[in-house]
mmCIF file of C-alpha atoms in Angstrom:
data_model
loop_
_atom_site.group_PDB
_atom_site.id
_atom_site.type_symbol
_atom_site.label_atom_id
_atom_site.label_comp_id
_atom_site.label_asym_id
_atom_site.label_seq_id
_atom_site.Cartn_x
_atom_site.Cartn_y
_atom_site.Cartn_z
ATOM 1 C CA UNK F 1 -30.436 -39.348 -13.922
ATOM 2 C CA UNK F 2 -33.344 -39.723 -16.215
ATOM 3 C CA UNK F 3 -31.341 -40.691 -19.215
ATOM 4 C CA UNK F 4 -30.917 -44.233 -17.701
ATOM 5 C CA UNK F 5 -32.765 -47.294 -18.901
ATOM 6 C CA UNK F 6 -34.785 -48.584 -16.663
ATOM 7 C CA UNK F 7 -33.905 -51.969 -14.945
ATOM 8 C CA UNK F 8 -36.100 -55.199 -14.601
ATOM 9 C CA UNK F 9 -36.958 -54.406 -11.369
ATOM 10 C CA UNK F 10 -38.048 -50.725 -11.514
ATOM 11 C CA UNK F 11 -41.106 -49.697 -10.795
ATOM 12 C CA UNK F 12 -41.587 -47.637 -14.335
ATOM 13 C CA UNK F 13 -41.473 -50.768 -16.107
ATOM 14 C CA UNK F 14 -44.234 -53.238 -16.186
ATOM 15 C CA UNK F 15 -43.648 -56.711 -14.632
ATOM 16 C CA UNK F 16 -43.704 -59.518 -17.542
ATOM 17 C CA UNK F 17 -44.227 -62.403 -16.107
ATOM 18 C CA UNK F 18 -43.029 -65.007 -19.066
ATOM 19 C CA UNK F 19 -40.161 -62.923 -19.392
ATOM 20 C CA UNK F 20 -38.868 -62.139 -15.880
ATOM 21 C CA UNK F 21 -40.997 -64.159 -13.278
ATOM 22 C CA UNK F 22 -38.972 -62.736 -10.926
ATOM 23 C CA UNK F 23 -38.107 -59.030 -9.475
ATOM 24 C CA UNK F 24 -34.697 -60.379 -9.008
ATOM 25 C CA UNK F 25 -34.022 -60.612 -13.144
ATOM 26 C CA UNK F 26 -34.561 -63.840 -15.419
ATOM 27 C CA UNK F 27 -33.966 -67.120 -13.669
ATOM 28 C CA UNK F 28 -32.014 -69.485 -15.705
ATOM 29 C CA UNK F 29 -33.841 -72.625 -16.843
ATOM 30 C CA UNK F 30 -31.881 -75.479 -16.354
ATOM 31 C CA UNK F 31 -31.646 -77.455 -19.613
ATOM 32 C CA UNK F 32 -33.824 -80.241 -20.415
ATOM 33 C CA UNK F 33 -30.576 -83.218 -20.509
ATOM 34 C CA UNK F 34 -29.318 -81.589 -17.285
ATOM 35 C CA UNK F 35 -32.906 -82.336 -15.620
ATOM 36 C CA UNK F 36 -33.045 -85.773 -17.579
ATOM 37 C CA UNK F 37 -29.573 -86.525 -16.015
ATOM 38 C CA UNK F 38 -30.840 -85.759 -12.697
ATOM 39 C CA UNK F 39 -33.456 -87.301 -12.551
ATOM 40 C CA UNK F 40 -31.607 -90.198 -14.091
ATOM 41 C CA UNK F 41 -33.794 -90.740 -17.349
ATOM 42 C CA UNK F 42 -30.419 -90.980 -19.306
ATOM 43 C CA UNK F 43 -27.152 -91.729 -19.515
ATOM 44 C CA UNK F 44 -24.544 -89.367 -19.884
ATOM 45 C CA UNK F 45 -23.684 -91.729 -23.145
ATOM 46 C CA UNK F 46 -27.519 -91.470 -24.470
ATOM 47 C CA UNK F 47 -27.719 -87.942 -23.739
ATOM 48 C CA UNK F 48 -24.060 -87.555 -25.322
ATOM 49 C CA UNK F 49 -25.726 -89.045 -28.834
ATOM 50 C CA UNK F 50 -29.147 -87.369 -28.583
ATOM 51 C CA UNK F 51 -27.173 -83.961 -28.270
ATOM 52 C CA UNK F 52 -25.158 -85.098 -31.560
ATOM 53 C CA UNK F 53 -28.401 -85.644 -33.240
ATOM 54 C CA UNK F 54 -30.341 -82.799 -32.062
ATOM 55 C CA UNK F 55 -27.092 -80.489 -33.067
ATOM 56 C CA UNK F 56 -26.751 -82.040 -36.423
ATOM 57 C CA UNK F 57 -30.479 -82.158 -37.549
ATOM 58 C CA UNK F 58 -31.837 -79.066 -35.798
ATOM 59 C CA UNK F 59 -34.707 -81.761 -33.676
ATOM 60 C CA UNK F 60 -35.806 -80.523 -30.394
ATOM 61 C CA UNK F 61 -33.588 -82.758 -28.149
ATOM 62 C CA UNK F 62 -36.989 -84.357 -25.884
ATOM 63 C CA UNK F 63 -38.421 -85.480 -29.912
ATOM 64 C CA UNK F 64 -34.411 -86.977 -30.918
ATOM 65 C CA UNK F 65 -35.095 -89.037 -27.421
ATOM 66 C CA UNK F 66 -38.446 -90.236 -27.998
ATOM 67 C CA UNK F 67 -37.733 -91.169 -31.565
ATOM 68 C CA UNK F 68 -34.237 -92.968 -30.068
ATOM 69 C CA UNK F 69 -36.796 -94.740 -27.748
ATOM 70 C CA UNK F 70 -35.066 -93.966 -24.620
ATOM 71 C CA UNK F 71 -37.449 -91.794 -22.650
ATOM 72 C CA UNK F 72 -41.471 -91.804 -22.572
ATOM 73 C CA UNK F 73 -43.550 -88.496 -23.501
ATOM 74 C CA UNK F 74 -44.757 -88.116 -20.094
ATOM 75 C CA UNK F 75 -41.703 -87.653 -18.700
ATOM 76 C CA UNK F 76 -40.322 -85.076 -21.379
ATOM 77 C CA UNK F 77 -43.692 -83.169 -20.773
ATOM 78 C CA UNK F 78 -43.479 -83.643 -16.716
ATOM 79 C CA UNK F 79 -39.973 -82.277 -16.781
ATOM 80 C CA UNK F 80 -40.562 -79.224 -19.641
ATOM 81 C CA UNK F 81 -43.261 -78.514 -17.720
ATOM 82 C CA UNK F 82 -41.005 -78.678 -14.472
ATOM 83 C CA UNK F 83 -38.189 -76.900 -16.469
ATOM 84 C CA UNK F 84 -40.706 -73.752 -17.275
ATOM 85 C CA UNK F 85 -42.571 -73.823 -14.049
ATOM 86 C CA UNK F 86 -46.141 -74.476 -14.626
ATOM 87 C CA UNK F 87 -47.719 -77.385 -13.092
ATOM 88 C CA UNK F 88 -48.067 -80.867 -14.908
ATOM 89 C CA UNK F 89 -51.771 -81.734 -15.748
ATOM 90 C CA UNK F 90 -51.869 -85.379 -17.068
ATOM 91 C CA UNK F 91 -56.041 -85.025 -18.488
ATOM 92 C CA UNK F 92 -56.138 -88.779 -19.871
ATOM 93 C CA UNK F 93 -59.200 -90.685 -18.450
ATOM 94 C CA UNK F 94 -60.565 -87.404 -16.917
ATOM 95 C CA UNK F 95 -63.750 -87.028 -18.387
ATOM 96 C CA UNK F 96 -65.243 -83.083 -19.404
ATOM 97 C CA UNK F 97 -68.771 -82.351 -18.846
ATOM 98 C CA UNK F 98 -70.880 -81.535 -22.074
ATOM 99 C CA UNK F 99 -72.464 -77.970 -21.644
#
């Protein structure tokens, strides 16, 4: 009985919350292209190519489609950010106080 590993979701082990946000085990994160599709930022055919590129150079696939020109950087950061689960902050024009 004691011999046993101990699951994500026992007690013994410590909750790591980048890890395994949830009690339940990891939750899959949907791919970026999937969300991109979705939210219809691409075409199957662009995504198709940027895949090619990303697979054949090693590129992050949200750089190959900002250097292809086909999607803007706020939306690869609103859905990564969607993709990972924090919220989006967009801090241009908000001015910081000088302590």
């Amino acid at each position: 009985m004691g011999d046993r590993d101990p699951s994500p979701g026992d007690a013994s082990r410590p909750a790591d919350p980048v890890r395994n946000p949830s009690p339940d085990g990891p939750r899959r994160r949907p791919p970026l292209g999937q969300l991109l599709l979705e939210h219809e930022l691409v075409t199957p055919d662009q995504l198709a190519r940027a895949l090619e590129i990303h697979r054949a150079t090693g590129e992050r696939l949200g750089r190959v489609l900002l250097d292809m020109g086909i999607v803007d950087p706020e939306h690869v950061a609103r859905l990564l950010s969607q993709q990972i689960g924090i919220p989006y902050v967009r801090l241009a024009g908000v001015g910081l106080a000088e302590d």
